[in-house]
MMTF fields as JSON, N, C-alpha, C and O atoms, coordinates in Angstrom:
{
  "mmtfVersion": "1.0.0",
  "mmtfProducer": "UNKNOWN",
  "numBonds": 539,
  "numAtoms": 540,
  "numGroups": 135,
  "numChains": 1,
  "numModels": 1,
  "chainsPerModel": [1],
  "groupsPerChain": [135],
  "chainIdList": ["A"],
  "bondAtomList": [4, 2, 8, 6, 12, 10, 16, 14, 20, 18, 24, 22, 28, 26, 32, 30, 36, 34, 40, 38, 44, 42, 48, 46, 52, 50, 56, 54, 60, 58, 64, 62, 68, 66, 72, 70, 76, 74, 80, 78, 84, 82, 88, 86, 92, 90, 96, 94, 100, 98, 104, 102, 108, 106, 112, 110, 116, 114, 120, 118, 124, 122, 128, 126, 132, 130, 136, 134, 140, 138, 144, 142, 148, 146, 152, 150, 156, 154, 160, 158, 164, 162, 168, 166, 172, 170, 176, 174, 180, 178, 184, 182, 188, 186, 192, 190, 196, 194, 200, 198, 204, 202, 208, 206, 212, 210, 216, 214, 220, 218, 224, 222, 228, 226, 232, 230, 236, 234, 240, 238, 244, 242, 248, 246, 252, 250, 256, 254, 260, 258, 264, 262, 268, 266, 272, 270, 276, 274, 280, 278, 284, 282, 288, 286, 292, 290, 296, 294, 300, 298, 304, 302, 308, 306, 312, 310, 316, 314, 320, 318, 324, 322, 328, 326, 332, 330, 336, 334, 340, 338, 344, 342, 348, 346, 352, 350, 356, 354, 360, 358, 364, 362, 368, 366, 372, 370, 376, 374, 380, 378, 384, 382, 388, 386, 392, 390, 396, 394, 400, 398, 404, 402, 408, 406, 412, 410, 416, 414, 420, 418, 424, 422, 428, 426, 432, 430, 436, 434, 440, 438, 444, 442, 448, 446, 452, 450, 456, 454, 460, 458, 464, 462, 468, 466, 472, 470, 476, 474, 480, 478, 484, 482, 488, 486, 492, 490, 496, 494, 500, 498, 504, 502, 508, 506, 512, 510, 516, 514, 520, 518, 524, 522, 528, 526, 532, 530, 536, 534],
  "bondOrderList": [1, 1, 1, 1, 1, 1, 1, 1, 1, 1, 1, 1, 1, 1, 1, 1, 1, 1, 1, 1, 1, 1, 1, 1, 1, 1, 1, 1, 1, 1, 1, 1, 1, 1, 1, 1, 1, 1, 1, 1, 1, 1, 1, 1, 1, 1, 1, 1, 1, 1, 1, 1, 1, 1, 1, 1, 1, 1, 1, 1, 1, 1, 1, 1, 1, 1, 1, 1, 1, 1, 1, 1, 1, 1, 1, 1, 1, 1, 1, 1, 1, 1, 1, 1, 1, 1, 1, 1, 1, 1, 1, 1, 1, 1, 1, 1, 1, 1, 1, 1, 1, 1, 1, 1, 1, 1, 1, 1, 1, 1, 1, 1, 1, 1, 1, 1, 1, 1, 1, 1, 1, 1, 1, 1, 1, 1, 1, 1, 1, 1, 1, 1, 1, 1],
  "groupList": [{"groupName": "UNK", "atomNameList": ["N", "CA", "C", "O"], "elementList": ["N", "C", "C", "O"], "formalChargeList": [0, 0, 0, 0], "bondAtomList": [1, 0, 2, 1, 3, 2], "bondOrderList": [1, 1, 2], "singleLetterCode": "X", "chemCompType": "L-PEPTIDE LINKING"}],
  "groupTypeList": [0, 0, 0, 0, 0, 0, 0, 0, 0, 0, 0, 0, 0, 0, 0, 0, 0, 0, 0, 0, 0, 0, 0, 0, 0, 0, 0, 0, 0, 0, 0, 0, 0, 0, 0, 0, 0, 0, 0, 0, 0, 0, 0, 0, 0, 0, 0, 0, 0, 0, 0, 0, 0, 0, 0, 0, 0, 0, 0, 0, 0, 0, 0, 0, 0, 0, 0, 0, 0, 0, 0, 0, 0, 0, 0, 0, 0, 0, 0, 0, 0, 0, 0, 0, 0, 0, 0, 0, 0, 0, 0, 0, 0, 0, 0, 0, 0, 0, 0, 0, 0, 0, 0, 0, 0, 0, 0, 0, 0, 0, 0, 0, 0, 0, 0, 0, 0, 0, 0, 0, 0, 0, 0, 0, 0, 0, 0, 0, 0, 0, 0, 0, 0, 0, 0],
  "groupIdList": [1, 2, 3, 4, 5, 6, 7, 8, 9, 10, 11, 12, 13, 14, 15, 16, 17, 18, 19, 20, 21, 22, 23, 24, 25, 26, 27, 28, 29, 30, 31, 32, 33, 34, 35, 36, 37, 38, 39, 40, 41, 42, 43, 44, 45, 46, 47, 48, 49, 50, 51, 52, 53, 54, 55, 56, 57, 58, 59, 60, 61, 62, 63, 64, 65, 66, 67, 68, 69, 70, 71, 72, 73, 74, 75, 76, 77, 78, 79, 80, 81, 82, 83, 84, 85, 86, 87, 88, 89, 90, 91, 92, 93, 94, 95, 96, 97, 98, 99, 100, 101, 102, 103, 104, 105, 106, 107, 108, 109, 110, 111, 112, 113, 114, 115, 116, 117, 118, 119, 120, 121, 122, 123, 124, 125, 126, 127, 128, 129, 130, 131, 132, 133, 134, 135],
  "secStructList": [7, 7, 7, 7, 7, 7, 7, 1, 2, 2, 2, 2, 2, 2, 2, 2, 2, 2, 6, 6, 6, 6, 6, 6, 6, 6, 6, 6, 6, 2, 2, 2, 2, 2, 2, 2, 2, 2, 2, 2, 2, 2, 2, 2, 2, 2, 2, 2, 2, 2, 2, 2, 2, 2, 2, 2, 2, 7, 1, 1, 7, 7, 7, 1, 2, 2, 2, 2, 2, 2, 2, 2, 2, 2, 2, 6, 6, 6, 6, 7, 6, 6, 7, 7, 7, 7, 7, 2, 2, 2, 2, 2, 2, 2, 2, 2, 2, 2, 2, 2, 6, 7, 7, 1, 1, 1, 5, 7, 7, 7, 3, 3, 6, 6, 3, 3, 7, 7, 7, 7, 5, 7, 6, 6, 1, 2, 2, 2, 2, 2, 6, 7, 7, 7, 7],
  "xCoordList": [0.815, 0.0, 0.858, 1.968, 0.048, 1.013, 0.796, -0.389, 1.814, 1.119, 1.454, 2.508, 0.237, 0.259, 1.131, 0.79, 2.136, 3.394, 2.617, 1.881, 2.78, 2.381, 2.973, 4.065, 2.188, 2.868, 3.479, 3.209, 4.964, 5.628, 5.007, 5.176, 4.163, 3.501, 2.171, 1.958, 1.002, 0.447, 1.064, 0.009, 1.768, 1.678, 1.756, 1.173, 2.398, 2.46, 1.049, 0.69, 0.176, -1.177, -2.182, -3.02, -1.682, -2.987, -2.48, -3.162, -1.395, -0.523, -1.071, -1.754, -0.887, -1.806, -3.016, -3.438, -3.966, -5.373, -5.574, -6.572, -4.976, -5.44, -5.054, -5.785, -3.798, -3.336, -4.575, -5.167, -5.23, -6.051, -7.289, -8.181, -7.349, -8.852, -8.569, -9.351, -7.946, -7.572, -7.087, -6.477, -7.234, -6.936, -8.209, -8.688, -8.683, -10.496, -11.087, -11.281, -11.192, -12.212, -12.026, -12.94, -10.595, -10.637, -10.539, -10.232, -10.855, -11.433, -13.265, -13.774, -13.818, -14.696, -15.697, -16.856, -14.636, -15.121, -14.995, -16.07, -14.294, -13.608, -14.605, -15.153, -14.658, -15.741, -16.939, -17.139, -17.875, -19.236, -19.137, -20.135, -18.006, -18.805, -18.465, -19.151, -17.359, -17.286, -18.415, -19.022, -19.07, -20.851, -21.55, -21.968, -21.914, -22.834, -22.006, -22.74, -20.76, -20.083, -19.956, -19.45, -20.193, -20.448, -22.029, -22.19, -23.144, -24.701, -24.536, -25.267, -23.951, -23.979, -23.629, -24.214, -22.018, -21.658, -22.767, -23.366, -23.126, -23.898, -25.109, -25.412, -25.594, -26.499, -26.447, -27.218, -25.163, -24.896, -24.35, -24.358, -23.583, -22.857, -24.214, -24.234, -24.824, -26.354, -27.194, -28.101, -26.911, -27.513, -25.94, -26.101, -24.938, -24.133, -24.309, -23.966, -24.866, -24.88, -25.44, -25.213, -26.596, -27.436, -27.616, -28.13, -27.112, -26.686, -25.803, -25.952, -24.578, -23.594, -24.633, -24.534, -25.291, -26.242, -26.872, -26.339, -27.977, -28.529, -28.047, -28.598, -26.868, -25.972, -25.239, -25.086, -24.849, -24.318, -24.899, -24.496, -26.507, -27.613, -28.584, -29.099, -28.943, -30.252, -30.626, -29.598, -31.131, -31.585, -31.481, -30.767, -31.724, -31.856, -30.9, -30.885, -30.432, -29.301, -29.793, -31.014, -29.18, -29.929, -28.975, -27.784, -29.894, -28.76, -28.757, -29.85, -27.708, -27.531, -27.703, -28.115, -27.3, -27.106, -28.587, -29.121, -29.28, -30.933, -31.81, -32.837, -31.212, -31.992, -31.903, -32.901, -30.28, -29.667, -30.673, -31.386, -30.639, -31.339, -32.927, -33.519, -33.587, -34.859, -34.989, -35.93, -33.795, -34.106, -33.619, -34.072, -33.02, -32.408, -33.778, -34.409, -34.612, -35.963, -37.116, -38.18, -37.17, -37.679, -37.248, -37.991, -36.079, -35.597, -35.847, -36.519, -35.201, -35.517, -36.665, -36.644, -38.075, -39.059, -39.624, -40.434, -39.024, -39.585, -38.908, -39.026, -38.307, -37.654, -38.381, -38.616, -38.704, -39.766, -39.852, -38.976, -41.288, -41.634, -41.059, -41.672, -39.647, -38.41, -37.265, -36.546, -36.721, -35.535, -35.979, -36.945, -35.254, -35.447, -34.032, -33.15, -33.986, -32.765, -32.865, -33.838, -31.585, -31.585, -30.508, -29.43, -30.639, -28.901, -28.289, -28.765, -26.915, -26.214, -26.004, -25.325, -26.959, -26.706, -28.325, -28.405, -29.221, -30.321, -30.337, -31.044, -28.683, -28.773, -28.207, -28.528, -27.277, -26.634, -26.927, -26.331, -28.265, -29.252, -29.85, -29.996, -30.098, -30.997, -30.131, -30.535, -28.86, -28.049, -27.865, -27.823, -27.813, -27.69, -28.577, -28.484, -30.083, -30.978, -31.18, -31.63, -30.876, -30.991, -29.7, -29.896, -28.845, -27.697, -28.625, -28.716, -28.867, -29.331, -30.567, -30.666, -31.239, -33.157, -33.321, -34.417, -32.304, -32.638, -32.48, -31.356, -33.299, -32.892, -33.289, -33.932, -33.293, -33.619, -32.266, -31.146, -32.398, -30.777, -30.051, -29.193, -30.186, -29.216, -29.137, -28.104, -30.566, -30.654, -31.555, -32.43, -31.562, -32.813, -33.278, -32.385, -34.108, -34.922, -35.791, -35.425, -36.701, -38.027, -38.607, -38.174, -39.842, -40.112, -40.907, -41.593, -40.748, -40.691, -41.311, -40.784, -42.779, -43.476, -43.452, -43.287, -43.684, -43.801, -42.256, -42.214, -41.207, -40.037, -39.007, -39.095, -38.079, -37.241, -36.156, -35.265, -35.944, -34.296, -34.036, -34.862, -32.356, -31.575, -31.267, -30.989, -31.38, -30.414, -29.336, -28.196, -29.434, -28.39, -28.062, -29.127, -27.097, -26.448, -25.85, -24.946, -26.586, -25.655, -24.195, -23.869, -23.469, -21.924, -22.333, -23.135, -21.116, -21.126, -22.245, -22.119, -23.605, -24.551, -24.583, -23.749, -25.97, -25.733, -26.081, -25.62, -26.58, -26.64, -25.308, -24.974, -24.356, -22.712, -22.36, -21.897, -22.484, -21.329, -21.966, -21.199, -23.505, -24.36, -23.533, -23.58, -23.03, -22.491, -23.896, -23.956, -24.594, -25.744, -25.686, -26.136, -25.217, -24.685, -26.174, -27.006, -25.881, -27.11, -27.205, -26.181, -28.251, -28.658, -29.922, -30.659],
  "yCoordList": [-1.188, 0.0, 1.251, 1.419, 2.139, 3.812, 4.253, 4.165, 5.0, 5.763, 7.165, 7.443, 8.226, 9.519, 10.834, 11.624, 10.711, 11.846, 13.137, 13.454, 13.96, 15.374, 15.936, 15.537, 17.142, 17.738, 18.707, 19.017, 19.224, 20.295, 22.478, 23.591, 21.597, 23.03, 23.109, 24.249, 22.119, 22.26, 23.483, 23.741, 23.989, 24.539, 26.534, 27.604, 26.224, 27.502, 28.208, 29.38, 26.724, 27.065, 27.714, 28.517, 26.704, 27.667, 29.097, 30.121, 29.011, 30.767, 31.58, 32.545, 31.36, 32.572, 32.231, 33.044, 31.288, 31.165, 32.202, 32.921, 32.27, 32.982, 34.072, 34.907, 34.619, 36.501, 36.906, 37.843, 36.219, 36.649, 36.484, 36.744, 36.004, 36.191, 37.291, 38.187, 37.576, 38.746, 39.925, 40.668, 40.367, 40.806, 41.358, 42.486, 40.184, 40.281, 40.937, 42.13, 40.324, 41.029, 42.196, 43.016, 42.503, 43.928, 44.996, 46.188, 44.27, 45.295, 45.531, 46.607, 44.638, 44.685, 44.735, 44.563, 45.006, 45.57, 46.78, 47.362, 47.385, 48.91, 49.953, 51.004, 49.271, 49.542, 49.707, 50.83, 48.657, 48.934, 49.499, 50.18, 49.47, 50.677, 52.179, 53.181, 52.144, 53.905, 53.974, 54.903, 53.308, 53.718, 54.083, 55.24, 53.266, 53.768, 55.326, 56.253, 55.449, 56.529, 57.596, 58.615, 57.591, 58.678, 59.192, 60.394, 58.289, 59.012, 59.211, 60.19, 58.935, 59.615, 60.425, 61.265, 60.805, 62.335, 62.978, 63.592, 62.877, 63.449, 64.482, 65.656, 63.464, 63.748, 64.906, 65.739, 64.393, 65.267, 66.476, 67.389, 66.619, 67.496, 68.348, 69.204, 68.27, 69.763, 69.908, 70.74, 68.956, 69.583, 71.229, 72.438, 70.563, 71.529, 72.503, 73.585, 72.607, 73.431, 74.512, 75.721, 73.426, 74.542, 75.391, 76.504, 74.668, 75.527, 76.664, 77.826, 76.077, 77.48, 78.987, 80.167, 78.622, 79.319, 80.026, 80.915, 79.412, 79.987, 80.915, 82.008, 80.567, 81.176, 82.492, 83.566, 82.314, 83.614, 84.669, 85.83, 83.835, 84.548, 84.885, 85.661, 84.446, 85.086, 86.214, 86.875, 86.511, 88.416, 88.186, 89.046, 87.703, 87.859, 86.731, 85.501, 87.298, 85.989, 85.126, 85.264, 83.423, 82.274, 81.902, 82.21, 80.818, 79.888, 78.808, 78.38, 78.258, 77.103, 75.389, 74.346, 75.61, 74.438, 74.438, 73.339, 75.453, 74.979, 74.335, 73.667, 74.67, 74.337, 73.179, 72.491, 72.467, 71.006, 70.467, 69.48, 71.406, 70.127, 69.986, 68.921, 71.215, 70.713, 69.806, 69.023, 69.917, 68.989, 67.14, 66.148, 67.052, 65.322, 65.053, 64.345, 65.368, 64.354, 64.573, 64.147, 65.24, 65.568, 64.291, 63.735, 64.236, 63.029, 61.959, 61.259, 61.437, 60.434, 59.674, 58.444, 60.601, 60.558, 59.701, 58.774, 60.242, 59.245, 57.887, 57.01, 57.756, 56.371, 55.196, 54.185, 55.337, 54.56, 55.076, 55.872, 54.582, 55.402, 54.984, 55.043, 54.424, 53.981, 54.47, 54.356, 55.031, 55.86, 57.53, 58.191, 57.954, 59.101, 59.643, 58.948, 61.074, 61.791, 62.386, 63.093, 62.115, 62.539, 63.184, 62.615, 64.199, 65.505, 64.479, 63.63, 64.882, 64.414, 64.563, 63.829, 66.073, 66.251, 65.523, 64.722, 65.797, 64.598, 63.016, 62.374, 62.604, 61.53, 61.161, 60.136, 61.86, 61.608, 61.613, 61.114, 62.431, 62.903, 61.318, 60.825, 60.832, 59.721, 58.887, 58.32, 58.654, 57.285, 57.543, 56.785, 58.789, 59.061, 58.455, 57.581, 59.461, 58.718, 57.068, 56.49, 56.283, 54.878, 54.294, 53.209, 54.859, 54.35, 54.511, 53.677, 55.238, 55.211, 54.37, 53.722, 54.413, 54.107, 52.478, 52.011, 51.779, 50.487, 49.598, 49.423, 49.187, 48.038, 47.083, 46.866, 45.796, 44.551, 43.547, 44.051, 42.618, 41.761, 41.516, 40.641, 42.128, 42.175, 40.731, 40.377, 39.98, 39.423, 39.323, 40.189, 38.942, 39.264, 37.464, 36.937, 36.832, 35.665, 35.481, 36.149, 34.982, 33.961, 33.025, 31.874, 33.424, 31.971, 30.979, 31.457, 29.855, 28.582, 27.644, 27.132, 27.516, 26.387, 25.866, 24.808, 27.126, 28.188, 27.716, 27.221, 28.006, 27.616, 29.25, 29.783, 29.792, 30.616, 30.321, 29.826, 30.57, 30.35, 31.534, 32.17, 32.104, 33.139, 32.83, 31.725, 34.104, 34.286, 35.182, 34.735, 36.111, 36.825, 37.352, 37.645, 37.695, 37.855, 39.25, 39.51, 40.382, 41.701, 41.889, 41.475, 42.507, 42.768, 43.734, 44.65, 42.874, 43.62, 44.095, 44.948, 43.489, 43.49, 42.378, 41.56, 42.774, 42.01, 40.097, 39.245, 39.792, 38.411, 38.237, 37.137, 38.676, 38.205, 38.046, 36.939, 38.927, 38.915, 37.954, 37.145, 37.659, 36.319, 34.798, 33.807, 34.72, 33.876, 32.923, 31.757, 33.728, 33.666, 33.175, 33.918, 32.164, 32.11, 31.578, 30.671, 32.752, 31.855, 30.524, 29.845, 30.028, 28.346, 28.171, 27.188],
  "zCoordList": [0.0, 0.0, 0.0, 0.506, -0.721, -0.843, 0.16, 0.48, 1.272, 2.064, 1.558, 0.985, 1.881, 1.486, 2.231, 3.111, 1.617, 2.075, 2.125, 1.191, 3.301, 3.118, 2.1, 1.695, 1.45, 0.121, 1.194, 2.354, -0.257, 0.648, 0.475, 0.972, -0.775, -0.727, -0.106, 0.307, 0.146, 1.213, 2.577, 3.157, 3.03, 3.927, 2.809, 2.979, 2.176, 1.289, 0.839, 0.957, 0.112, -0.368, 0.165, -0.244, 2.136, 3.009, 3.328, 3.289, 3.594, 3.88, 2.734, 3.077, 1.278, 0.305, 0.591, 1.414, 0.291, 0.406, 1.917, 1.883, 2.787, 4.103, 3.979, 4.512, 3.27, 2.805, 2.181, 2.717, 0.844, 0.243, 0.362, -0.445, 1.482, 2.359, 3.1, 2.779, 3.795, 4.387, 3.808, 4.577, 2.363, 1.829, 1.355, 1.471, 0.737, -0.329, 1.352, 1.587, 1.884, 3.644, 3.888, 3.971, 4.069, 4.414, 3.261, 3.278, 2.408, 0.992, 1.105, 1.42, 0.869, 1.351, 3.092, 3.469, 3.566, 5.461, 4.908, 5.053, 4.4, 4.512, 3.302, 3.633, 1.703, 0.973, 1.785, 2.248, 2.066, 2.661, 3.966, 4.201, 5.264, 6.401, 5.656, 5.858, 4.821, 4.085, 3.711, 4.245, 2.913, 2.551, 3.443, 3.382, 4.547, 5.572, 6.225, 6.567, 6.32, 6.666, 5.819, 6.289, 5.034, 4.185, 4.61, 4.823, 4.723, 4.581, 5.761, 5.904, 7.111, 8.133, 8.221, 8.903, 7.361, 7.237, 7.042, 7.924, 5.836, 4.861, 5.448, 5.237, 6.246, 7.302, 8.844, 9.32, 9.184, 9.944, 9.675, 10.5, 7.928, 7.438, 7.543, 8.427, 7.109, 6.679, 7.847, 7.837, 9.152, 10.324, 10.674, 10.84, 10.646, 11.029, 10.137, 10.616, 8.572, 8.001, 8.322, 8.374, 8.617, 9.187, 10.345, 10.447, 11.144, 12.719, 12.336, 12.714, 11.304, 11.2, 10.203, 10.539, 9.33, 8.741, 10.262, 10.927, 10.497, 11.893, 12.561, 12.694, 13.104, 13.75, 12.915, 13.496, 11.643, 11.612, 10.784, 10.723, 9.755, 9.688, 9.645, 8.84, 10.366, 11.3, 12.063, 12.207, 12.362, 12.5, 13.771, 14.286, 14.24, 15.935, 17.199, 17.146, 17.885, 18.643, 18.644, 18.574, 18.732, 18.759, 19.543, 19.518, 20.659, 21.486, 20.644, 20.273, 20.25, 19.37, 20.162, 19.654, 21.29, 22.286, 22.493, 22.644, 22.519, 22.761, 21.789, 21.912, 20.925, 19.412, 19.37, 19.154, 19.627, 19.369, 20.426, 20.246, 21.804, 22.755, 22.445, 22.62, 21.947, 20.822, 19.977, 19.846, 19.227, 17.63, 18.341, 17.77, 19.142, 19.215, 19.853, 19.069, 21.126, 21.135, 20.233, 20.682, 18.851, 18.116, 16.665, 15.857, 16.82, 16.178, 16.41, 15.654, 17.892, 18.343, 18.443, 18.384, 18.652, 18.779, 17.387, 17.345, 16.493, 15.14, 15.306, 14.451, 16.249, 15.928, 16.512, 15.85, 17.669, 18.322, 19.662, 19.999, 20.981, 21.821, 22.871, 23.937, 22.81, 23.834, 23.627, 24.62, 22.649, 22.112, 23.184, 22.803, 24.312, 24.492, 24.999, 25.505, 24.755, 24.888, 26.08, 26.341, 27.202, 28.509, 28.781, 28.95, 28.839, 29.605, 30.496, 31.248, 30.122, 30.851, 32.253, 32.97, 32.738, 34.318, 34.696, 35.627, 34.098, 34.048, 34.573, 35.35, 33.37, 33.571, 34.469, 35.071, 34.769, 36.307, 37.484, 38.439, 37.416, 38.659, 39.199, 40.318, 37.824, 37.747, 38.366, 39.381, 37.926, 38.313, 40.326, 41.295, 40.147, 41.863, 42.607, 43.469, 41.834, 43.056, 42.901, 43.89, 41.722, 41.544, 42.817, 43.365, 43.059, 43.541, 45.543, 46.443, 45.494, 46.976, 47.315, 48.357, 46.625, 46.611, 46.315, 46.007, 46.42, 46.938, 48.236, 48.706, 48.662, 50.001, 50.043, 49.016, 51.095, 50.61, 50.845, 50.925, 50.911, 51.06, 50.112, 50.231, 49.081, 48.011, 46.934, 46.365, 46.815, 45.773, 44.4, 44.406, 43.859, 42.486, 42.934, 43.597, 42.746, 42.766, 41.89, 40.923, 41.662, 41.509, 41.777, 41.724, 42.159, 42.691, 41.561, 40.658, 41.714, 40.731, 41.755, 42.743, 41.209, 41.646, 43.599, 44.207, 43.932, 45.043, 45.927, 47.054, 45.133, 45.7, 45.249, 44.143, 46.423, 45.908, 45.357, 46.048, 43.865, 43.851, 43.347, 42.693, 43.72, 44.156, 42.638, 42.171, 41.92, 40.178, 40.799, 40.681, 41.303, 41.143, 42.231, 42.774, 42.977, 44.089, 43.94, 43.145, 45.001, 44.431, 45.071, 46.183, 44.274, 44.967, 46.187, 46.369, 47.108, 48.568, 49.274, 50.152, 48.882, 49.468, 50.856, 51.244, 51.395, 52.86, 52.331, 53.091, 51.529, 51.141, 50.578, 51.019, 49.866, 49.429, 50.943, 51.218, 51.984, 53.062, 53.685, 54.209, 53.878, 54.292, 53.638, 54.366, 52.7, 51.955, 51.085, 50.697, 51.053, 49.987, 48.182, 47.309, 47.96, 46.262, 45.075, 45.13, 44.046, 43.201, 42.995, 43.071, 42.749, 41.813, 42.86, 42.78]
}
């Protein structure tokens, strides 16, 4: 019986076959997100257009930062009725009072066929230092 010798270009063949996959890919990764990156320019290019227009003619002073914070939940709003735009000192307000305004022993549960089991265990809450573990 023949036995089958590895070829010595087998290791050469997969080395190009894998350059020129990596080659053809990042031709085409780089072609199609420039497309989508361009209509986003595009898009954002003629909002700025228009702010700089606004801004330098228009008859009467304009706050520009107010306008922007008008027009994004005005946008958003077409997108669906869960997309909403929140200031950043807003949103921080929010994370504050979320950070204080819970108590409880520090686990998430459910009960299952009138039984508790523990999913999730909060960090450094009083059930972690209890030695409380999910399952």
């Amino acid at each position: 019986m023949k036995q089958n010798k590895p070829n010595r270009l087998t290791p050469l063949i997969m080395a190009i076959c894998t350059i020129v996959g990596i080659v053809i890919g990042t031709f085409y990764a780089n072609h199609f997100s420039g497309n989508r990156l361009n209509i986003i320019n595009s898009g954002s290019n003629r909002l700025n257009n228009l702010l700089h227009i606004i801004d330098d003619q228009y008859v009467d002073n304009v706050n520009i930062d107010s306008l922007v914070d008008m027009a994004i939940p005005q946008i958003l709003s077409d997108l669906d009725p869960h997309s909403v735009y929140i200031k950043a000192a807003d949103a921080q307000k929010a994370a504050d009072d979320l950070k204080a305004s819970f108590s409880g022993i520090g686990v998430e549960f459910v009960i299952r066929q009138d039984t508790i089991h523990v999913q999730n265990v909060i960090k450094n809450g009083p059930a972690q230092q209890a030695g409380i573990i999910a399952g």
